[in-house]
Structures are given as structure tokens and as C-alpha cells.
Tab-separated table of C-alpha atoms and ligand atoms in Angstrom:
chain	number	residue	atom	x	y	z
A	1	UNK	CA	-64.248	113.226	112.558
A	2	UNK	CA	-63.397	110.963	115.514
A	3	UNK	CA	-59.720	111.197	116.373
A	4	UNK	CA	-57.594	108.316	115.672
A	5	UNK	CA	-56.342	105.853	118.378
A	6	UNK	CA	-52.747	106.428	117.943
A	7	UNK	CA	-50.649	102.962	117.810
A	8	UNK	CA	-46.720	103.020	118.984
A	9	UNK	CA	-45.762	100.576	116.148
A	10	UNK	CA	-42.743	101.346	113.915
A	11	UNK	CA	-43.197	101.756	109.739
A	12	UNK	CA	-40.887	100.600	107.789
A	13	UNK	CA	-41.969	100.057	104.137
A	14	UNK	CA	-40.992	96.382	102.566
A	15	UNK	CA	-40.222	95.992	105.959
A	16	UNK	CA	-36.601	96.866	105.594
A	17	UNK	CA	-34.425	96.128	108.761
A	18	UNK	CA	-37.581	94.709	110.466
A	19	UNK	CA	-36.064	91.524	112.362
A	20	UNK	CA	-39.157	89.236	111.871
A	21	UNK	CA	-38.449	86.330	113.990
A	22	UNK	CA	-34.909	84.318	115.393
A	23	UNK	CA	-33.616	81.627	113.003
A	24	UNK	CA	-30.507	79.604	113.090
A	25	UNK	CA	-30.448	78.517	109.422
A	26	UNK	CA	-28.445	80.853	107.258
A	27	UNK	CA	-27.188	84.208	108.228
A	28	UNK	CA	-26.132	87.173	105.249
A	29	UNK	CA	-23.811	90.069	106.075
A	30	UNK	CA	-24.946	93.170	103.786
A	31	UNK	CA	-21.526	95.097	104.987
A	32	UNK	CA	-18.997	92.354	104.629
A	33	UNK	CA	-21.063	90.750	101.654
A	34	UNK	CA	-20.838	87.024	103.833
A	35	UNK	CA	-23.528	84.305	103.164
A	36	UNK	CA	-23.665	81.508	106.025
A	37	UNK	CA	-25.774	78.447	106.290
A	38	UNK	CA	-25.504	76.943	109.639
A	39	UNK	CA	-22.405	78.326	110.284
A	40	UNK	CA	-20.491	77.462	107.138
A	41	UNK	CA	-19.238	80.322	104.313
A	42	UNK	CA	-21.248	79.792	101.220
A	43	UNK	CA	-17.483	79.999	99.410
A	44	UNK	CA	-16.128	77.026	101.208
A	45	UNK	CA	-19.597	75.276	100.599
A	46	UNK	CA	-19.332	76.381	97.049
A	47	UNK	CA	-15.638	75.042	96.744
A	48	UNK	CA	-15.980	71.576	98.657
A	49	UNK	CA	-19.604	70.597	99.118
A	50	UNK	CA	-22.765	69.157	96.893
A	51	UNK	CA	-26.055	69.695	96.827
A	52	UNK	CA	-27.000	66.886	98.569
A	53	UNK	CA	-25.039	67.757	101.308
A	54	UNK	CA	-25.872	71.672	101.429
A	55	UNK	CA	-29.801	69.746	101.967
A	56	UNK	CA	-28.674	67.491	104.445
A	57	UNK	CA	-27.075	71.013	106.559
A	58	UNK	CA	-29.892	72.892	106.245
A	59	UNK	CA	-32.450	70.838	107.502
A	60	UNK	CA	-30.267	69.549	110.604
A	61	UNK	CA	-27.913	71.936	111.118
A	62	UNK	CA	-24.663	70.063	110.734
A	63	UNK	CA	-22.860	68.389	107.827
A	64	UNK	CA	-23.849	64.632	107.354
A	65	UNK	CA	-21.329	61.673	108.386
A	66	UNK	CA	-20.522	59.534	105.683
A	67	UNK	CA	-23.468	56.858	106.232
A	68	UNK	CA	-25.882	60.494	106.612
A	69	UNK	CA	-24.803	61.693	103.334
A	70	UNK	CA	-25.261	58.505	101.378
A	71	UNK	CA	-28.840	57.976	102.978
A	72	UNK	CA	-30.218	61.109	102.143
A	73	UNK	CA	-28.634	60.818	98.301
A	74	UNK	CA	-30.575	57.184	98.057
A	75	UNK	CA	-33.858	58.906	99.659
A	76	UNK	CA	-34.095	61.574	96.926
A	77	UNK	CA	-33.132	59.009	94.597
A	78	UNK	CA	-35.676	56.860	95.563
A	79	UNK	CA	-38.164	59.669	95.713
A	80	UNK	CA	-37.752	61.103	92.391
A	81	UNK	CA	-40.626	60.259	90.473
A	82	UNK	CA	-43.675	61.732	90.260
A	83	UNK	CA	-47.545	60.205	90.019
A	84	UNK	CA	-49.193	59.070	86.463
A	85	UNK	CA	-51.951	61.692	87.254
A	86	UNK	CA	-49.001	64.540	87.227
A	87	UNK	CA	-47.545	63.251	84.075
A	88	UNK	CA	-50.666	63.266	82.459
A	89	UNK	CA	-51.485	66.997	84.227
A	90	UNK	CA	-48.156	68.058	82.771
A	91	UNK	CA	-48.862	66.491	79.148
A	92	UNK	CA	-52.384	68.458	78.790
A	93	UNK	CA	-51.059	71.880	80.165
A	94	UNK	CA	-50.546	74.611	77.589
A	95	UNK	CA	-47.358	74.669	76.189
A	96	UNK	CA	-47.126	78.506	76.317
A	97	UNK	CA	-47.871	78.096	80.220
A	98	UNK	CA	-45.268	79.599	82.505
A	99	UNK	CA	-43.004	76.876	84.043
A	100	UNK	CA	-43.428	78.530	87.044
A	101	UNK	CA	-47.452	78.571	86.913
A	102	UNK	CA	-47.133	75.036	85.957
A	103	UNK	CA	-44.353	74.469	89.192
A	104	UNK	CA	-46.538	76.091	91.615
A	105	UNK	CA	-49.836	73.745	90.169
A	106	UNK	CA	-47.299	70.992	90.102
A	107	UNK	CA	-46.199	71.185	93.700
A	108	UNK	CA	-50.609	71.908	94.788
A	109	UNK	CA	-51.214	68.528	92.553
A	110	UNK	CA	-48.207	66.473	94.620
A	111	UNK	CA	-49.898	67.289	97.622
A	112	UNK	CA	-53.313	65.230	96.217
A	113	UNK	CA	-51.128	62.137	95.838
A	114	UNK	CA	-48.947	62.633	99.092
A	115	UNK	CA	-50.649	60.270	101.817
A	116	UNK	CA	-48.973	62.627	104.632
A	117	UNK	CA	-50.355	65.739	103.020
A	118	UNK	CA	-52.732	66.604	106.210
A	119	UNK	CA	-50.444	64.686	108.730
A	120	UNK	CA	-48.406	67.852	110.473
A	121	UNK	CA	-46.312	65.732	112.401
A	122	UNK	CA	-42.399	66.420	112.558
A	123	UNK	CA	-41.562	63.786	110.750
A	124	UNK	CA	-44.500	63.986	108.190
A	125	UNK	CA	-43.180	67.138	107.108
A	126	UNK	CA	-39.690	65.705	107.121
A	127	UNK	CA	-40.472	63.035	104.616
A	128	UNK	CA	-42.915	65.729	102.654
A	129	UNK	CA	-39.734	68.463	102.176
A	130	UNK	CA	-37.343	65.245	100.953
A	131	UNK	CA	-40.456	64.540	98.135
A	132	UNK	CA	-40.314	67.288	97.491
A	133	UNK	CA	-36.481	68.299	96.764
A	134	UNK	CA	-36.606	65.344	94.959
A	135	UNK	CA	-39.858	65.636	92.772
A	136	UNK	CA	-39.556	69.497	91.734
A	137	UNK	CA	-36.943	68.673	88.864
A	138	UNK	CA	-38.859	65.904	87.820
A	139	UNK	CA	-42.082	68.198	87.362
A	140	UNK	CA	-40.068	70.680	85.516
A	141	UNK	CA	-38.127	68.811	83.233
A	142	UNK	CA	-41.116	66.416	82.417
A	143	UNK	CA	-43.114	69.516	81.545
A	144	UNK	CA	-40.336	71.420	79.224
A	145	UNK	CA	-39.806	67.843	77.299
A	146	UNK	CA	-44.077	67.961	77.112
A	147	UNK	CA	-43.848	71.344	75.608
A	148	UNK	CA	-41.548	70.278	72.986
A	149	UNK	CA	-43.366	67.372	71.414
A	150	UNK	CA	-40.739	65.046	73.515
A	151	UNK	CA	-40.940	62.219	75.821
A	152	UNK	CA	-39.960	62.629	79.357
A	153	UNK	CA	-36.895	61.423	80.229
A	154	UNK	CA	-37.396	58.936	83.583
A	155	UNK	CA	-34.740	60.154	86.389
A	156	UNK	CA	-31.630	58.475	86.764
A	157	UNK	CA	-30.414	56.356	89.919
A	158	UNK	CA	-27.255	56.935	88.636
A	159	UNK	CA	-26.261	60.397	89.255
A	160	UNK	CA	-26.953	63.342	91.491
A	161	UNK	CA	-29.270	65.794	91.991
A	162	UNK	CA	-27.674	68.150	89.899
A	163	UNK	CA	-26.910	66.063	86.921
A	164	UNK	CA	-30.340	64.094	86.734
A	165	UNK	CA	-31.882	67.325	86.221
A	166	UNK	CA	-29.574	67.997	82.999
A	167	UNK	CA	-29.809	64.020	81.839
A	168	UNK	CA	-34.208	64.687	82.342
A	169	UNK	CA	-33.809	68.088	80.390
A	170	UNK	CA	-31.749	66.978	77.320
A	171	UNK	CA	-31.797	63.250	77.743
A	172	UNK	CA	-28.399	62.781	77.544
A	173	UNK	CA	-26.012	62.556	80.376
A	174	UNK	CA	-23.931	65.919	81.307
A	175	UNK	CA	-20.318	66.101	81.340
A	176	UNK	CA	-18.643	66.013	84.560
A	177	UNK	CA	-17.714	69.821	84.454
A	178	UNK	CA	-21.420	70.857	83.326
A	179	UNK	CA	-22.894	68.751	86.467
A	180	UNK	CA	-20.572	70.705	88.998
A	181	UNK	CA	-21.307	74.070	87.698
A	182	UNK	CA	-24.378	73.187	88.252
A	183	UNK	CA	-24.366	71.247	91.628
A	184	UNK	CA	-22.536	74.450	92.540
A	185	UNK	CA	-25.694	76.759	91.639
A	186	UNK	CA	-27.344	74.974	93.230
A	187	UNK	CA	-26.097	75.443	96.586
A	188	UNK	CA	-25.709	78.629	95.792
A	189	UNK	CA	-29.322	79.250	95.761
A	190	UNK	CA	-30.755	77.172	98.326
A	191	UNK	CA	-31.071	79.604	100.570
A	192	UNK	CA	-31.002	82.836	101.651
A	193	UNK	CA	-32.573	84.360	105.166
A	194	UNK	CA	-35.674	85.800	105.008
A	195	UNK	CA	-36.133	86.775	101.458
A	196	UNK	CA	-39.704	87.282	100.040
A	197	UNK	CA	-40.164	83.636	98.921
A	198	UNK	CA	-39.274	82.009	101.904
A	199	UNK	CA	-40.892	85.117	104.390
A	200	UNK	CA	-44.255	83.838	101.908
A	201	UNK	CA	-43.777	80.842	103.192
A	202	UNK	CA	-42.985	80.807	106.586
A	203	UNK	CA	-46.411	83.554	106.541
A	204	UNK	CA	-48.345	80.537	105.416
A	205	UNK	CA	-46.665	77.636	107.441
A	206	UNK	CA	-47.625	80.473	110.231
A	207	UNK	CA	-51.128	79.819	110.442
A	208	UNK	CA	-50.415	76.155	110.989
A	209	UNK	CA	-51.984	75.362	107.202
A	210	UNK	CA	-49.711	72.261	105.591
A	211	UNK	CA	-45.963	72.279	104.095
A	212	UNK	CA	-47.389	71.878	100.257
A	213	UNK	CA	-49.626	75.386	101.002
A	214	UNK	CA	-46.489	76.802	102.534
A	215	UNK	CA	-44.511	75.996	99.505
A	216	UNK	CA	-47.025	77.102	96.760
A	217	UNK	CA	-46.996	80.517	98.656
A	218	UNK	CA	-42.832	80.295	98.271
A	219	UNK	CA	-43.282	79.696	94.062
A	220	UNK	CA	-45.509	82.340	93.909
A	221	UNK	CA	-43.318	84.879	95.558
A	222	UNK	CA	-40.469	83.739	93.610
A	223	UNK	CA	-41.343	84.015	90.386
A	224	UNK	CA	-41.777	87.622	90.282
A	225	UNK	CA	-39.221	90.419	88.284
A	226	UNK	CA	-37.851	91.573	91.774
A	227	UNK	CA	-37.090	88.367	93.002
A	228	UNK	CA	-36.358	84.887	91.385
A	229	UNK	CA	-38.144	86.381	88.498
A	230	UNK	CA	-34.593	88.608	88.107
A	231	UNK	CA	-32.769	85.895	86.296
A	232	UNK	CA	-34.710	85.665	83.416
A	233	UNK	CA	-35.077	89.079	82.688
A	234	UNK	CA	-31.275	89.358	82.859
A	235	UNK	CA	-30.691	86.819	80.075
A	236	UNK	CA	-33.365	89.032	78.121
A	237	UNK	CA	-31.780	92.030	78.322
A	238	UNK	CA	-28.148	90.475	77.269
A	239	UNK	CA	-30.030	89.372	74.465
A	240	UNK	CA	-31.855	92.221	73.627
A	241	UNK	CA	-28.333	93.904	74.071
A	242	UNK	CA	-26.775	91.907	71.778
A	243	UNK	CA	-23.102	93.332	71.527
A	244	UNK	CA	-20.578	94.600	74.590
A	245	UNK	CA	-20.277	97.772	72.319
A	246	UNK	CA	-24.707	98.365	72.933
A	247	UNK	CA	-24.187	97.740	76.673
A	248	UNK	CA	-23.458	101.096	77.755
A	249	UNK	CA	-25.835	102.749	75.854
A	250	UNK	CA	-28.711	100.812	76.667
A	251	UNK	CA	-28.140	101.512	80.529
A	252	UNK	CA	-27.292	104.596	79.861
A	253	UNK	CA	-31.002	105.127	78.320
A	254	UNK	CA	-32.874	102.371	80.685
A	255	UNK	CA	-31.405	104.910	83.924
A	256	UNK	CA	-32.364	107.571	82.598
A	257	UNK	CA	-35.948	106.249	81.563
A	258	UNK	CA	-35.571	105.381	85.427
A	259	UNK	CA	-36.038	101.989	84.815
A	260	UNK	CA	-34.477	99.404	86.709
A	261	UNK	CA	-31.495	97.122	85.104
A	262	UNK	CA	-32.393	93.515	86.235
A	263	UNK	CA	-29.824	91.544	88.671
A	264	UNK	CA	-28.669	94.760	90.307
A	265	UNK	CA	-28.965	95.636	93.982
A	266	UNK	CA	-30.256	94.151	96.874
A	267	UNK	CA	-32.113	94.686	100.400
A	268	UNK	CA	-29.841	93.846	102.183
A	269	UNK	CA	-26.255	93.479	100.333
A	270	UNK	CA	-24.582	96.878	100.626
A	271	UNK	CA	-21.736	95.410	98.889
A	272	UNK	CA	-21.457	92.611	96.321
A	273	UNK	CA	-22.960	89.741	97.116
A	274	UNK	CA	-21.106	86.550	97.487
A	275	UNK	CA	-22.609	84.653	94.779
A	276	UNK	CA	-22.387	86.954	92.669
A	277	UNK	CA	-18.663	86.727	92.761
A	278	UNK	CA	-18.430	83.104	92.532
A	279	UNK	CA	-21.202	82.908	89.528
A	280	UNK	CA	-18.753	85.654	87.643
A	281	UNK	CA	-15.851	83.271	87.651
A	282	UNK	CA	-18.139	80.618	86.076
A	283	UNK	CA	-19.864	82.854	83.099
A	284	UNK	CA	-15.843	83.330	82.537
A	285	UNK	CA	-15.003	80.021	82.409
A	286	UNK	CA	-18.021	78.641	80.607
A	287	UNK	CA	-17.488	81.740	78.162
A	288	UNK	CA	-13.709	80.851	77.408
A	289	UNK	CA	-14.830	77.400	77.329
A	290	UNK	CA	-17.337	77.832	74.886
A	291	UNK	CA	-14.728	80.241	72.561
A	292	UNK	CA	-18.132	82.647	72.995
A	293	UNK	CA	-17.142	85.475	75.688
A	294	UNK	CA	-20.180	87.887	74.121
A	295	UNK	CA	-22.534	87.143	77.565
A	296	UNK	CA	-19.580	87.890	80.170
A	297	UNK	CA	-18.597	90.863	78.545
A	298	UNK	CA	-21.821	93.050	77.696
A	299	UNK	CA	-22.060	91.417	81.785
A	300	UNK	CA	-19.001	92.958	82.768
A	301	UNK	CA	-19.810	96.367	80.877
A	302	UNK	CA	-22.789	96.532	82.764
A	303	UNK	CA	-21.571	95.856	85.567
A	304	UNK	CA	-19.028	99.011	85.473
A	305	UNK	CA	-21.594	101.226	84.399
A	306	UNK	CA	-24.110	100.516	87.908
A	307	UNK	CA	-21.083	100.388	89.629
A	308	UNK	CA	-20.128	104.121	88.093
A	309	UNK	CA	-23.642	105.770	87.729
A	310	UNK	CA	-25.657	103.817	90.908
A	311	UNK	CA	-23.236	102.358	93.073
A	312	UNK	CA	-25.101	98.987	92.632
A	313	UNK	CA	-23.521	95.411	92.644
A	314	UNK	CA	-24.932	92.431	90.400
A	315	UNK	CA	-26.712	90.247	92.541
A	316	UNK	CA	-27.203	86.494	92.262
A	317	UNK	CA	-29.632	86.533	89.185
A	318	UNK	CA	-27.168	88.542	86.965
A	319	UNK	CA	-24.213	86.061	86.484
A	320	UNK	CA	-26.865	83.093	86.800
A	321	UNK	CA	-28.649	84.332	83.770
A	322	UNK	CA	-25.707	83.659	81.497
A	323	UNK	CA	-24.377	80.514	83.393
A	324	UNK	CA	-27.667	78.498	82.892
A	325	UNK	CA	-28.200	80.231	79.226
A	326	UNK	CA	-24.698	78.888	78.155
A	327	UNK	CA	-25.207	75.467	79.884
A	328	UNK	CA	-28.195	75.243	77.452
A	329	UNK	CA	-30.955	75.605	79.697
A	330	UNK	CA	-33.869	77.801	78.217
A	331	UNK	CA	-34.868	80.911	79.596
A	332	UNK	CA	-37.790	80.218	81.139
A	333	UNK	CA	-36.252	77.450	83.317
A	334	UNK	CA	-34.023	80.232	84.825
A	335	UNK	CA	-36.618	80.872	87.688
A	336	UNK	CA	-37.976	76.769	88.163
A	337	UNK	CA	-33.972	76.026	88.709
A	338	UNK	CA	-33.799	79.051	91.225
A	339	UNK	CA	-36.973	77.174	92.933
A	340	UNK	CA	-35.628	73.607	92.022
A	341	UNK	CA	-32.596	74.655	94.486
A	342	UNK	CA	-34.426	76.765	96.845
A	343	UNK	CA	-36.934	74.287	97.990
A	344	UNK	CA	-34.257	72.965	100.042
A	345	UNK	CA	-34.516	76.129	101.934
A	346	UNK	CA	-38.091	76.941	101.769
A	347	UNK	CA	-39.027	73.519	103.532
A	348	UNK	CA	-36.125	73.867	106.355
A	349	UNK	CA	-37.335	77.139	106.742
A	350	UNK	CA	-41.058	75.758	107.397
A	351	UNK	CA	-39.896	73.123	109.922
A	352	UNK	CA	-37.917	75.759	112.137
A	353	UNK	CA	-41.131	77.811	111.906
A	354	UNK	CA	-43.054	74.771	112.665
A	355	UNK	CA	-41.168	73.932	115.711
A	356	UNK	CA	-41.500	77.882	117.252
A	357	UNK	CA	-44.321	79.093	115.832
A	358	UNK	CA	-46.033	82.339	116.230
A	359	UNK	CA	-48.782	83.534	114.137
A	360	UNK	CA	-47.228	85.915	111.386
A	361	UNK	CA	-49.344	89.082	111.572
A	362	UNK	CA	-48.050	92.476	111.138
A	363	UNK	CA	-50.052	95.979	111.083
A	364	UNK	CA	-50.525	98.396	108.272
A	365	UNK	CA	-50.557	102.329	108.968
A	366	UNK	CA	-54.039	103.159	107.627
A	367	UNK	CA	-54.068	106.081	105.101
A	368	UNK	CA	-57.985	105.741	104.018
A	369	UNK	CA	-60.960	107.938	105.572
A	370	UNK	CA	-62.937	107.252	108.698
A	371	UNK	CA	-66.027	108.374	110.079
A	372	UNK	CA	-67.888	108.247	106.294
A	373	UNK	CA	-71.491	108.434	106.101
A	374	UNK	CA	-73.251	105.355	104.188
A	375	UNK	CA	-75.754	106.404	101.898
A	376	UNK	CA	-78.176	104.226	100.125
A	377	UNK	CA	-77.103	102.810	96.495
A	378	UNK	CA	-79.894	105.057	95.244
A	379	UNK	CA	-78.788	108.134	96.805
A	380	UNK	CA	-75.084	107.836	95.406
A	381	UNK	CA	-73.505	109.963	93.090
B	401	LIG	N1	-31.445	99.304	88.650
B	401	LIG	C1	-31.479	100.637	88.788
B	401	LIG	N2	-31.688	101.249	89.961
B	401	LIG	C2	-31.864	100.468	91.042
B	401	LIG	C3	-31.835	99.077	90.970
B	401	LIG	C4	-31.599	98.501	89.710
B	401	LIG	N3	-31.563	97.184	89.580
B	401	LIG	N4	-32.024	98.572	92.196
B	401	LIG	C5	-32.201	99.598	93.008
B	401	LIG	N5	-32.106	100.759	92.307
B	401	LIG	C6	-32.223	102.109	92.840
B	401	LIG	C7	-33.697	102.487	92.947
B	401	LIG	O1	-34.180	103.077	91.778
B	401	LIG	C8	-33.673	103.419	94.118
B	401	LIG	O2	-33.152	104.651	93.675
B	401	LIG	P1	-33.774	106.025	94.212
B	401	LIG	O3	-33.534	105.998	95.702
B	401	LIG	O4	-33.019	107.043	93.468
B	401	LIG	O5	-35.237	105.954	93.874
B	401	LIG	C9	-32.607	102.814	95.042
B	401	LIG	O6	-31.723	102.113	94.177
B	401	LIG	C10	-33.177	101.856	96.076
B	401	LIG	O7	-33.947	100.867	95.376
B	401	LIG	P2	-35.213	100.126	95.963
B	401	LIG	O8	-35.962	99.506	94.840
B	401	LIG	O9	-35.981	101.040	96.860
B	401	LIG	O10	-34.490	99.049	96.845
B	401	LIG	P3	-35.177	97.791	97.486
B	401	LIG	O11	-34.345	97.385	98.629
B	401	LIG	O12	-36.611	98.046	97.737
B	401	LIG	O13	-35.136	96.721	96.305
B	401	LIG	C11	-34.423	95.131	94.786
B	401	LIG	C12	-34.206	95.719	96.171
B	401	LIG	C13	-33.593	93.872	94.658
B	401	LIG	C14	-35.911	94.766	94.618
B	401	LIG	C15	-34.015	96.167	93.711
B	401	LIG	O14	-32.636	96.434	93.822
B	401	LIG	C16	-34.373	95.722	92.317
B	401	LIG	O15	-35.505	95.927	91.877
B	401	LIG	N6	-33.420	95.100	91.589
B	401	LIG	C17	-33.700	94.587	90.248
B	401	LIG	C18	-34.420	93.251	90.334
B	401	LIG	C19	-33.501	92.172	90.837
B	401	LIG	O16	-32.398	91.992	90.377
B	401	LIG	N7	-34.030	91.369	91.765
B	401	LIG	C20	-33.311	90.218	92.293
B	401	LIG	C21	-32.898	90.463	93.698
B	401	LIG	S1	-31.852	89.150	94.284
């Protein structure tokens, strides 16, 4: 066998602590448990900020004036709605489909419609990532009220981001309180370093192919059980669960069947992660709220348990699971809001690797044979 040309490349599988490229969007520190975009705590963005704004940061890099803040608001306003030919997409698809399946063939049938879909210009893509912030909840909502036999509900140019989404779910307006929690998830999610989702993308914006492929990628990444994916399995297990006095015992036997417990530990949090702790204050309140404090505290049982028998935090999908659930939003939304919100990262994330890019091309460590003899089809055994 011919020897093997030895490379002097580092392995590091999932490519943990492999710094993939420079970016100067949103910094995490696993030790301290600190989330940054641009420079600003996620807790004092969390406490003072919107969504809107959060968008506005992370594609500029600083917080909008006044006149900034109320443009971009009346641009995804103005952008919300979404073609005839993706209503009528939506209206045909199977209702059983995944919202995130029907998401990710949402955001490739956009792209059809967009006139700047091939035009990779800076400020192409700019006006392609505000379409789509502003189309995603359209696509989703439009498709749950398909699903259910109901009309869609036509977007609102009277409120936000955060509570359109829950007046073109439910067609009625949200109260005030409902709309902050979730204008507050929202920012929450929207984005977070180089997690697999927006790494998917940034792959694919990497080859110089177009924003709308880039973003696909990001869905698809998402929606799986060890990323976005996490939320929804959360809310099934609580459900499954039932009763704070089951909690312990199904971990207890879900550990020991070495199965993971969803919305528990993280890459790169060695400590709780920020979110986490501000989500856990909100399944409170919305559970004291509601006079219905089941979720929070099979949650909070669970949580001691990992803490005890792992040494594992909840992450952001474990107190987002019972947030959205007791908000009213079905399960299978969990994921589409996590990608509703993220988008805002995704595309920022796609411009910066737009504007420095470098072909995205790693090596694997090759465990197969070498040297094998082809034999004819005939001759094979
Ligand atoms: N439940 C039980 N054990 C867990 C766990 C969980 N949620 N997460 C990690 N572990 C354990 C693993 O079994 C492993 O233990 P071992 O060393 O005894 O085999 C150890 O912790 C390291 O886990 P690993 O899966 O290798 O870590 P990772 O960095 O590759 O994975 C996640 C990170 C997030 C994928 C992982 O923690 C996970 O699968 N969590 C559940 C899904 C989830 O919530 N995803 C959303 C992330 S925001």
C-alpha cells in the first residue's frame, strides 16, 4: 500500500474551538455566559430595545438615530407582503407539511418573484435581507391559517414586527404585554456567532451563489433536533411529562437510556446562557399570569436534575418552548419563529461574508482504504 502524504492540519470534530473566520457582528462568552451584538449586552438589548432596532444594529453596526429607526420600521412595513403565486403555493401545500419545509420552499419561491434575485450588488442584497425580515412571518402565518381551513390574515401597517406576526396568526390584535414578550424573543434570537445555521449559510454565500441560496441553506440547518429544532422537542417532552411530580423520573430514565434531554447544553456556553436566564423570568411571569405554573415548574425540576446529574444549563430553546406554547403559538411554529427572528442575523451575517470573502473549504481526515484494486462488475463478489 502506498504510504499516505501526511497533512499538518488540526482535527477537531464539529469543529469545536475552530475560529473559522473574523466577524464583528455578535460576540458570546461560554465562561462568563455574555451574548454581544455589536458591542451591546443582549440584557440591556433585551430590557430597552425592539426588534426593529436589534435589525437595524446588526446589519450596520450601530443603533439607528431616530429618523434611522423609523425608516427601517416603514421599509419592513412596506415590504411585508408576499406574491399571489406564494399565497396560492402556500394554499395547495399539504397541511401535514412541516412549517419549516414549507419556510425553506417559501423563502426558494420569494427568490422567483424578487427582481434583484441574481443582482449581487451591496445594495441588492441590502434590499433582499429587508424582504426578507419582513416577508418570513408573512409566509408562516399565511401557511398555519391555510392549514386550518382559515383565511390569511393581511399584515398590519399598524404595529410592529413582533405584534403583526401574532395579529396574522390569530387575527386578532395582541395585548401590549403579549407583543413585548415577544418583541423581546425576538431579539433574543436574532443572532448568535457562528452557530450551524448561520456557519450553513455563510458556507453557501461563500461560493459567491445568491443571498436567497444562502438563506435556504440557514432553514435547513436550523430546523434540526440539535439546533433550532430544540424548541419544539422541549415543549414535547413537558407535555409528554405532564406533571412536576413525572419530571424527575422521566430524566432520570431518558439519562440513563443515554438519551439526550432537549434544550440542555451548548458548544460553546460553559455556563448558563444568557437567554436562557431572561426567557426563565418570562415562562414565570406568563405562568403566574396565566394562574397555570405546570410548564415552569416540571421546567424548573428539570432543570435541577441536569444541573445535579450532568452539570448542564438550559439553553435558549428550553424556556422558549413554554413561552411561545403559553402565548398560544402551536408547536410547530416554535422553530419558523426561531428562523422568523434569526433571519435578521443570517442575512447580516451574509453581507459581512460578502464584503471579505474567502471560499469556505475545510479538509476531512480520510479514514477509507487506498490503493484498492478495481475489478470488473462480473468478477465481484
Ligand atoms: N442531555 C443529556 N446529555 C447531554 C446533553 C443533553 N441535552 N447535551 C450534552 N450532553 C452530554 C453528552 O451526552 C456528552 O456526554 P458524554 O461526554 O458523557 O458522552 C457531553 O454532554 C457532551 O455533549 P456533546 O453532544 O458532545 O456536545 P456538543 O457540543 O457536540 O453538542 C449540543 C452541543 C447543543 C448539540 C448538545 O448539548 C445537545 O444535543 N443538546 C440537546 C439539543 C439542544 O438543546 N440543542 C439546542 C442547542 S441551542
Amino acid at each position: 500500500m502506498a504510504e499516505r502524504e501526511t497533512l499538518t492540519a488540526t482535527f477537531k470534530e464539529g469543529l469545536e474551538d475552530i475560529v473559522a473566520a473574523t466577524s464583528s457582528i455578535c460576540f458570546i462568552d461560554g465562561v462568563q455566559g455574555r451574548l454581544i451584538y455589536r458591542g451591546y449586552d443582549i440584557r440591556d438589548l433585551a430590557r430597552y430595545s425592539t426588534f426593529e432596532e436589534t435589525v437595524y444594529l446588526l446589519w450596520n453596526g450601530v443603533l439607528p438615530t431616530r429618523s434611522q429607526l423609523d425608516e427601517i420600521s416603514s421599509q419592513l412595513i412596506e415590504n411585508r407582503a408576499i406574491p399571489d403565486s406564494l399565497y396560492a403555493i402556500l394554499r395547495s401545500a399539504p397541511k401535514s407539511a412541516h412549517p419549516m419545509s414549507i419556510l425553506r420552499s417559501g423563502v426558494s419561491q420569494l427568490a422567483l418573484t424578487d427582481p434583484d434575485a441574481e443582482d449581487s450588488s451591496f445594495e441588492a442584497n441590502k434590499r433582499k435581507s429587508l424582504r426578507l425580515v419582513a416577508k418570513i412571518p408573512t409566509i408562516i402565518a399565511a401557511f398555519h391559517r391555510y392549514r386550518k381551513g382559515l383565511t390569511p390574515v393581511a399584515p398590519s401597517a399598524s404595529l410592529r414586527h413582533a405584534g403583526n406576526f401574532l395579529y396574522m396568526l390569530s387575527g386578532s390584535r395582541p395585548e401590549k404585554r403579549d407583543e413585548r414578550i415577544f418583541d423581546v424573543c425576538l431579539i433574543l434570537h436574532a443572532d448568535h456567532e457562528f452557530n450551524a445555521s448561520t456557519f450553513a449559510a455563510r458556507v453557501t454565500a461563500a461560493t459567491l451563489s445568491d443571498m436567497y441560496s444562502a438563506v435556504t441553506s440557514a432553514i435547513g440547518a436550523l430546523k434540526g433536533p440539535l439546533h433550532g429544532g430544540a424548541n419544539e422537542q422541549v415543549m414535547k417532552m413537558l407535555l409528554a411529562i405532564g406533571e412536576p411530580s413525572r419530571a424527575e423520573s422521566h430524566v432520570r430514565a431518558e439519562l440513563s437510556a443515554k438519551r439526550k434531554i432537549p434544550g440542555f447544553g451548548h458548544r460553546v456556553y460553559k455556563t448558563e446562557d444568557p437567554r436562557a436566564t431572561i426567557l426563565r423570568e418570562i415562562a414565570h411571569e406568563l405562568g403566574q399570569r396565566g394562574g397555570d405554573s405546570r410548564w415552569f415548574d416540571i421546567s424548573k425540576r428539570i432543570e435541577r436534575i441536569m444541573k445535579e446529574e450532568k452539570q448542564l444549563y438550559p439553553n435558549v430553546d428550553f424556556y422558549s418552548a413554554s413561552v411561545y406554547y403559553q402565548l398560544g403559538i402551536p408547536i410547530d411554529l416554535f422553530t419558523p419563529i426561531f428562523a422568523l427572528s434569526r433571519i435578521s442575523g443570517w442575512t447580516a451575517h451574509i453581507l459581512e461574508q460578502y464584503a471579505h470573502n474567502r471560499l469556505i473549504r475545510p479538509l476531512s481526515e480520510y479514514t477509507g482504504p487506498l490503493d484498492l484494486e478495481y475489478a470488473p462488475v462480473e468478477k465481484r463478489m
